[in-house]
Amino acid sequence: MVKLSDGVSGTNAAEDPLDSYSATVIRVAETVTPHVAAIEMTGNGRNGRFRVGAGSAVLFTSDGYLVTNAHVVGAAGKGHAVFADGSRTAVEVVGADRLSDLAIVHGKAPTAPPAEFGDAELLKVGQLVIAVGNPLGLSGSVTAGVVSGLGRSIPVWSGRNRRVIEDVIQTDAALNAGSSGGALADAHGRIVGINTAVAGAGLGLAVPINATSRRIIASLLSDGRVRRAYLGLVNTPVQLPVSSVVRTGHRDGLLVVEVLPQSPAERAGLRAGDVLLSVGRKSVSNAESLQKLLFSEAIGAPLEISALRDGTELHVVAIPQEMTENQ
């Protein structure tokens, strides 16, 4: 008698790599989904309150503070959040930072536990990540993928003004507008990024949870805003050729993709194609290392910049200005 195949050949089903992958995604989704709420921001109109924006948010404290995207809250001051278990709370905006696309809202203490933050600095290209959102009516929307790129610097439009979101994580995990503000988690269920769909459909981007974003969150919690120094550069990490490594002692740098018009970087003489080696006498090899130097204490202070241009090292001095809503 011919025995029919049970669909598993040569290995036990429990050892199938696809089953292992699925088990990881399922475990992370079950861990992270309770932390992620749907939020709807509202404003006052002649006919009562109306929706201003909507997306997702991640609970990160036991007393009701959630982190989301600045573009989700927009100019609204109030709204409500709904968790996966159906619990609902009114929320108020504590503060927003458009440069990082992060915002903090606060509601009453929820029944859901707070999320555990990880460290995006430990991520590697190719690493598994899981995106969890809570679009209104679609609780626990989960997509999985890998880290496609790190340290990206993305220019985006806000109305008629263009700004730059620094140091984003690029992933092939599919996102939609309703997932903006949701969680990007690693295989251990730790939150390593806050998803953002601000750059448009088809791009999986997330604001990293790292030392800089933790500082931004702390400033939003304490002051409701973040004072930032502005250079006006769009950049991406790059490895230097061997000849440049030998000559400069730097292995990595930041390739200047674009210099924004009338910016401190343009006034200092920097151009697209330059490779930044050091800023303020500190080596820069990713957007995170540059961002650390551009908080309030850098505003108006001379900043020495070392760069490569066509293989030749040059030194310029920029005077960062305070970041405004239009930048």
Tab-separated table of C-alpha atoms in Angstrom:
chain	number	residue	atom	x	y	z
A	1	MET	CA	0.000	0.000	0.000
A	2	VAL	CA	1.280	3.467	-0.881
A	3	LYS	CA	1.520	5.786	2.108
A	4	LEU	CA	0.414	9.302	1.380
A	5	SER	CA	2.869	12.085	2.254
A	6	ASP	CA	1.927	14.225	5.220
A	7	GLY	CA	3.506	17.263	3.512
A	8	VAL	CA	6.698	17.234	5.592
A	9	SER	CA	9.702	15.575	4.016
A	10	GLY	CA	12.845	14.560	5.858
A	11	THR	CA	12.401	16.793	8.913
A	12	ASN	CA	9.991	17.173	11.762
A	13	ALA	CA	7.420	19.930	11.197
A	14	ALA	CA	8.522	21.623	14.418
A	15	GLU	CA	11.985	22.079	12.877
A	16	ASP	CA	10.721	23.659	9.674
A	17	PRO	CA	12.385	27.116	9.344
A	18	LEU	CA	9.103	28.641	8.215
A	19	ASP	CA	7.379	27.352	11.357
A	20	SER	CA	10.172	28.828	13.491
A	21	TYR	CA	9.833	32.172	11.702
A	22	SER	CA	6.055	32.119	12.114
A	23	ALA	CA	6.339	31.232	15.795
A	24	THR	CA	8.624	34.228	16.372
A	25	VAL	CA	6.279	36.645	14.604
A	26	ILE	CA	3.260	35.251	16.485
A	27	ARG	CA	5.026	35.538	19.841
A	28	VAL	CA	6.117	39.132	19.198
A	29	ALA	CA	2.663	40.116	17.925
A	30	GLU	CA	1.047	38.699	21.070
A	31	THR	CA	3.568	40.539	23.256
A	32	VAL	CA	3.440	43.918	21.511
A	33	THR	CA	-0.214	44.271	20.448
A	34	PRO	CA	-1.527	45.121	23.964
A	35	HIS	CA	0.918	48.077	24.123
A	36	VAL	CA	-0.301	49.628	20.860
A	37	ALA	CA	-3.386	51.839	20.777
A	38	ALA	CA	-5.379	53.414	17.976
A	39	ILE	CA	-5.513	57.174	18.416
A	40	GLU	CA	-7.783	59.743	16.852
A	41	MET	CA	-6.959	63.437	17.249
A	42	THR	CA	-9.787	65.952	17.084
A	43	GLY	CA	-10.324	69.697	16.812
A	44	ASN	CA	-13.192	72.106	17.439
A	45	GLY	CA	-15.417	73.280	14.585
A	46	ARG	CA	-18.746	75.030	14.114
A	47	ASN	CA	-20.532	71.707	14.223
A	48	GLY	CA	-18.606	70.311	17.166
A	49	ARG	CA	-15.391	68.294	17.208
A	50	PHE	CA	-13.949	66.824	14.021
A	51	ARG	CA	-11.110	64.461	13.204
A	52	VAL	CA	-7.708	66.088	12.641
A	53	GLY	CA	-5.560	62.976	12.380
A	54	ALA	CA	-5.467	59.293	13.225
A	55	GLY	CA	-2.898	56.553	13.597
A	56	SER	CA	-1.328	54.385	16.277
A	57	ALA	CA	0.587	55.026	19.495
A	58	VAL	CA	2.764	52.963	21.830
A	59	LEU	CA	2.236	52.939	25.592
A	60	PHE	CA	5.609	53.285	27.331
A	61	THR	CA	4.741	54.181	30.944
A	62	SER	CA	2.324	52.643	33.430
A	63	ASP	CA	0.693	56.035	34.069
A	64	GLY	CA	-0.629	56.539	30.550
A	65	TYR	CA	2.052	58.212	28.411
A	66	LEU	CA	2.137	57.111	24.760
A	67	VAL	CA	4.610	57.916	21.994
A	68	THR	CA	3.392	58.432	18.424
A	69	ASN	CA	4.283	60.469	15.330
A	70	ALA	CA	4.223	64.253	15.287
A	71	HIS	CA	2.428	64.151	11.936
A	72	VAL	CA	-0.335	62.017	13.500
A	73	VAL	CA	-1.166	64.588	16.182
A	74	GLY	CA	-0.694	67.525	13.794
A	75	ALA	CA	-1.906	70.759	15.369
A	76	ALA	CA	-4.485	68.998	17.544
A	77	GLY	CA	-4.373	69.194	21.314
A	78	LYS	CA	-6.815	66.444	22.259
A	79	GLY	CA	-8.176	63.120	21.110
A	80	HIS	CA	-8.759	59.602	22.344
A	81	ALA	CA	-6.952	56.279	22.371
A	82	VAL	CA	-8.414	52.777	22.093
A	83	PHE	CA	-6.364	49.731	23.108
A	84	ALA	CA	-6.592	46.226	21.682
A	85	ASP	CA	-8.670	45.055	24.667
A	86	GLY	CA	-11.306	47.689	23.860
A	87	SER	CA	-10.423	50.056	26.722
A	88	ARG	CA	-10.641	53.716	25.793
A	89	THR	CA	-9.181	56.926	27.212
A	90	ALA	CA	-9.173	60.604	26.350
A	91	VAL	CA	-5.653	61.892	25.578
A	92	GLU	CA	-3.956	65.272	25.486
A	93	VAL	CA	-0.844	66.194	23.530
A	94	VAL	CA	2.129	66.756	25.818
A	95	GLY	CA	4.527	67.825	23.083
A	96	ALA	CA	5.688	67.152	19.533
A	97	ASP	CA	9.021	67.347	17.689
A	98	ARG	CA	8.575	67.523	13.926
A	99	LEU	CA	12.253	66.989	13.157
A	100	SER	CA	12.181	63.489	14.644
A	101	ASP	CA	8.458	62.987	13.883
A	102	LEU	CA	7.885	62.034	17.528
A	103	ALA	CA	5.082	63.197	19.815
A	104	ILE	CA	3.864	62.328	23.311
A	105	VAL	CA	0.223	62.091	24.372
A	106	HIS	CA	-1.168	61.334	27.820
A	107	GLY	CA	-4.334	59.625	29.012
A	108	LYS	CA	-5.528	57.897	32.143
A	109	ALA	CA	-3.574	54.912	33.442
A	110	PRO	CA	-4.536	51.945	31.226
A	111	THR	CA	-5.028	48.296	32.065
A	112	ALA	CA	-2.451	47.382	29.407
A	113	PRO	CA	1.204	47.050	30.472
A	114	PRO	CA	3.819	49.480	29.112
A	115	ALA	CA	6.108	48.383	26.291
A	116	GLU	CA	9.784	47.593	26.784
A	117	PHE	CA	12.097	49.827	24.771
A	118	GLY	CA	15.108	48.266	23.064
A	119	ASP	CA	18.116	49.890	21.409
A	120	ALA	CA	18.081	50.481	17.648
A	121	GLU	CA	21.862	50.949	17.740
A	122	LEU	CA	22.122	47.150	18.035
A	123	LEU	CA	20.131	46.496	14.843
A	124	LYS	CA	21.817	44.941	11.824
A	125	VAL	CA	20.788	45.111	8.175
A	126	GLY	CA	18.902	41.899	7.406
A	127	GLN	CA	17.604	41.473	10.972
A	128	LEU	CA	13.988	40.395	11.484
A	129	VAL	CA	11.622	43.156	12.645
A	130	ILE	CA	7.858	43.132	13.203
A	131	ALA	CA	5.616	46.164	12.723
A	132	VAL	CA	2.493	46.356	14.887
A	133	GLY	CA	-0.129	49.029	14.330
A	134	ASN	CA	-3.641	49.674	15.542
A	135	PRO	CA	-5.477	51.546	12.787
A	136	LEU	CA	-9.021	52.421	13.846
A	137	GLY	CA	-11.156	49.337	13.364
A	138	LEU	CA	-8.159	47.097	12.559
A	139	SER	CA	-6.712	46.219	15.960
A	140	GLY	CA	-3.405	44.389	15.978
A	141	SER	CA	-2.344	44.839	12.341
A	142	VAL	CA	0.965	42.974	12.040
A	143	THR	CA	3.540	42.854	9.251
A	144	ALA	CA	7.017	41.340	9.324
A	145	GLY	CA	10.169	41.973	7.349
A	146	VAL	CA	13.843	42.746	7.712
A	147	VAL	CA	15.900	45.856	8.326
A	148	SER	CA	16.724	47.137	4.835
A	149	GLY	CA	18.874	50.107	5.835
A	150	LEU	CA	20.043	52.112	8.839
A	151	GLY	CA	20.969	55.738	9.437
A	152	ARG	CA	18.862	57.102	6.589
A	153	SER	CA	18.112	60.814	6.336
A	154	ILE	CA	14.826	61.459	4.562
A	155	PRO	CA	13.573	64.836	3.242
A	156	VAL	CA	9.783	65.203	3.419
A	157	TRP	CA	7.251	67.944	2.756
A	158	SER	CA	5.052	69.473	5.442
A	159	GLY	CA	2.584	71.738	3.670
A	160	ARG	CA	4.762	74.052	1.569
A	161	ASN	CA	7.820	73.529	3.761
A	162	ARG	CA	10.411	70.799	3.491
A	163	ARG	CA	12.112	69.258	6.498
A	164	VAL	CA	14.462	66.361	7.137
A	165	ILE	CA	13.777	63.373	9.389
A	166	GLU	CA	17.148	62.029	10.523
A	167	ASP	CA	18.465	58.555	11.297
A	168	VAL	CA	15.436	56.509	10.266
A	169	ILE	CA	15.289	52.732	9.994
A	170	GLN	CA	14.255	51.415	6.590
A	171	THR	CA	12.401	48.103	6.523
A	172	ASP	CA	10.480	46.070	3.987
A	173	ALA	CA	7.692	45.443	6.526
A	174	ALA	CA	4.650	46.957	4.823
A	175	LEU	CA	3.137	50.036	6.475
A	176	ASN	CA	0.056	52.131	5.875
A	177	ALA	CA	-1.020	55.525	7.143
A	178	GLY	CA	-3.043	53.999	9.990
A	179	SER	CA	0.067	52.237	11.287
A	180	SER	CA	1.958	55.519	11.712
A	181	GLY	CA	2.975	55.852	15.343
A	182	GLY	CA	2.873	52.091	15.879
A	183	ALA	CA	5.659	49.836	17.092
A	184	LEU	CA	8.600	48.325	15.255
A	185	ALA	CA	9.799	45.449	17.420
A	186	ASP	CA	12.741	43.077	17.369
A	187	ALA	CA	12.446	39.306	17.727
A	188	HIS	CA	12.379	39.658	21.530
A	189	GLY	CA	9.349	41.972	21.480
A	190	ARG	CA	11.362	45.064	22.411
A	191	ILE	CA	10.375	48.316	20.709
A	192	VAL	CA	13.269	49.480	18.527
A	193	GLY	CA	11.383	52.032	16.417
A	194	ILE	CA	8.201	54.046	15.991
A	195	ASN	CA	6.763	53.448	12.535
A	196	THR	CA	6.162	56.403	10.262
A	197	ALA	CA	4.388	56.459	6.904
A	198	VAL	CA	5.095	60.175	6.460
A	199	ALA	CA	7.384	59.628	3.477
A	200	GLY	CA	4.656	57.974	1.446
A	201	ALA	CA	3.114	54.594	0.695
A	202	GLY	CA	5.488	51.764	-0.087
A	203	LEU	CA	8.300	52.981	2.183
A	204	GLY	CA	8.666	51.179	5.495
A	205	LEU	CA	10.361	53.701	7.779
A	206	ALA	CA	10.675	53.952	11.549
A	207	VAL	CA	12.117	56.484	13.958
A	208	PRO	CA	14.713	54.564	16.004
A	209	ILE	CA	14.598	54.134	19.748
A	210	ASN	CA	18.142	55.105	20.734
A	211	ALA	CA	19.995	57.559	22.965
A	212	THR	CA	18.932	60.543	20.851
A	213	SER	CA	15.239	59.656	20.659
A	214	ARG	CA	15.207	58.910	24.399
A	215	ARG	CA	16.584	62.420	24.948
A	216	ILE	CA	13.878	63.835	22.683
A	217	ILE	CA	11.158	61.926	24.562
A	218	ALA	CA	12.548	63.177	27.892
A	219	SER	CA	12.499	66.788	26.616
A	220	LEU	CA	8.929	66.423	25.398
A	221	LEU	CA	7.865	65.014	28.762
A	222	SER	CA	9.560	67.784	30.747
A	223	ASP	CA	9.198	70.847	28.479
A	224	GLY	CA	6.687	69.929	25.789
A	225	ARG	CA	9.222	70.786	23.074
A	226	VAL	CA	12.760	70.114	21.879
A	227	ARG	CA	15.167	72.910	21.067
A	228	ARG	CA	17.302	71.729	18.169
A	229	ALA	CA	20.251	73.172	16.278
A	230	TYR	CA	19.854	73.168	12.491
A	231	LEU	CA	22.534	72.608	9.849
A	232	GLY	CA	20.379	71.817	6.810
A	233	LEU	CA	21.957	68.624	5.481
A	234	VAL	CA	20.506	65.478	3.933
A	235	ASN	CA	23.062	62.734	4.466
A	236	THR	CA	23.660	59.001	4.456
A	237	PRO	CA	26.427	56.824	5.991
A	238	VAL	CA	29.286	55.800	3.708
A	239	GLN	CA	32.481	53.784	4.020
A	240	LEU	CA	35.649	55.555	2.890
A	241	PRO	CA	38.023	54.066	0.304
A	242	VAL	CA	41.275	52.625	1.627
A	243	SER	CA	43.317	55.577	0.378
A	244	SER	CA	41.133	58.013	2.347
A	245	VAL	CA	41.249	55.799	5.446
A	246	VAL	CA	45.054	55.854	5.378
A	247	ARG	CA	45.193	59.622	4.820
A	248	THR	CA	42.508	60.743	7.285
A	249	GLY	CA	42.342	57.977	9.890
A	250	HIS	CA	38.549	57.765	9.415
A	251	ARG	CA	36.917	54.570	8.167
A	252	ASP	CA	33.384	55.973	7.825
A	253	GLY	CA	31.720	59.286	7.200
A	254	LEU	CA	28.465	60.934	6.198
A	255	LEU	CA	27.917	61.530	2.497
A	256	VAL	CA	26.118	64.837	1.942
A	257	VAL	CA	23.271	64.038	-0.453
A	258	GLU	CA	21.837	67.548	-0.440
A	259	VAL	CA	22.480	70.920	1.190
A	260	LEU	CA	19.257	72.805	1.819
A	261	PRO	CA	19.128	76.376	0.432
A	262	GLN	CA	19.991	79.259	2.756
A	263	SER	CA	20.964	76.841	5.514
A	264	PRO	CA	23.958	77.130	7.872
A	265	ALA	CA	25.606	74.276	5.941
A	266	GLU	CA	25.291	76.194	2.655
A	267	ARG	CA	26.639	79.367	4.244
A	268	ALA	CA	29.606	77.382	5.564
A	269	GLY	CA	30.395	76.252	2.004
A	270	LEU	CA	29.385	72.598	2.193
A	271	ARG	CA	28.140	70.939	-0.997
A	272	ALA	CA	26.376	67.779	-2.099
A	273	GLY	CA	29.011	65.089	-2.575
A	274	ASP	CA	31.123	66.164	0.397
A	275	VAL	CA	31.801	63.480	2.998
A	276	LEU	CA	31.658	64.663	6.607
A	277	LEU	CA	34.433	63.178	8.758
A	278	SER	CA	34.029	65.083	12.001
A	279	VAL	CA	31.757	67.744	13.454
A	280	GLY	CA	32.768	69.650	16.556
A	281	ARG	CA	35.968	67.537	16.542
A	282	LYS	CA	33.888	64.378	17.008
A	283	SER	CA	33.797	61.665	14.344
A	284	VAL	CA	30.467	61.246	12.561
A	285	SER	CA	29.615	57.984	10.844
A	286	ASN	CA	25.808	57.931	11.056
A	287	ALA	CA	22.912	60.306	11.564
A	288	GLU	CA	22.785	59.416	15.262
A	289	SER	CA	26.348	60.638	15.853
A	290	LEU	CA	25.512	63.952	14.146
A	291	GLN	CA	22.184	64.409	15.937
A	292	LYS	CA	23.859	64.081	19.332
A	293	LEU	CA	25.750	67.294	18.545
A	294	LEU	CA	22.740	69.340	17.478
A	295	PHE	CA	20.730	70.018	20.606
A	296	SER	CA	20.145	73.398	22.259
A	297	GLU	CA	23.739	73.987	23.385
A	298	ALA	CA	24.929	74.041	19.740
A	299	ILE	CA	22.604	76.881	18.675
A	300	GLY	CA	24.642	79.919	17.625
A	301	ALA	CA	27.981	78.343	18.562
A	302	PRO	CA	30.786	77.907	15.980
A	303	LEU	CA	30.966	74.276	14.893
A	304	GLU	CA	34.119	73.016	13.214
A	305	ILE	CA	33.464	70.581	10.372
A	306	SER	CA	36.033	68.404	8.642
A	307	ALA	CA	35.062	66.901	5.282
A	308	LEU	CA	36.402	65.266	2.146
A	309	ARG	CA	35.745	66.839	-1.246
A	310	ASP	CA	37.047	65.018	-4.304
A	311	GLY	CA	39.597	63.254	-2.121
A	312	THR	CA	40.886	66.456	-0.515
A	313	GLU	CA	40.276	67.213	3.152
A	314	LEU	CA	38.755	70.608	3.943
A	315	HIS	CA	37.794	72.407	7.134
A	316	VAL	CA	34.884	74.808	7.511
A	317	VAL	CA	33.025	76.442	10.374
A	318	ALA	CA	29.225	76.448	10.500
A	319	ILE	CA	27.008	78.403	12.881
A	320	PRO	CA	23.940	76.258	13.586
A	321	GLN	CA	20.685	78.129	14.051
A	322	GLU	CA	17.654	77.115	16.077
A	323	MET	CA	15.321	74.766	14.282
A	324	THR	CA	11.972	76.341	13.490
A	325	GLU	CA	8.638	74.862	12.443
A	326	ASN	CA	9.438	75.757	8.827
A	327	GLN	CA	12.641	73.678	8.682
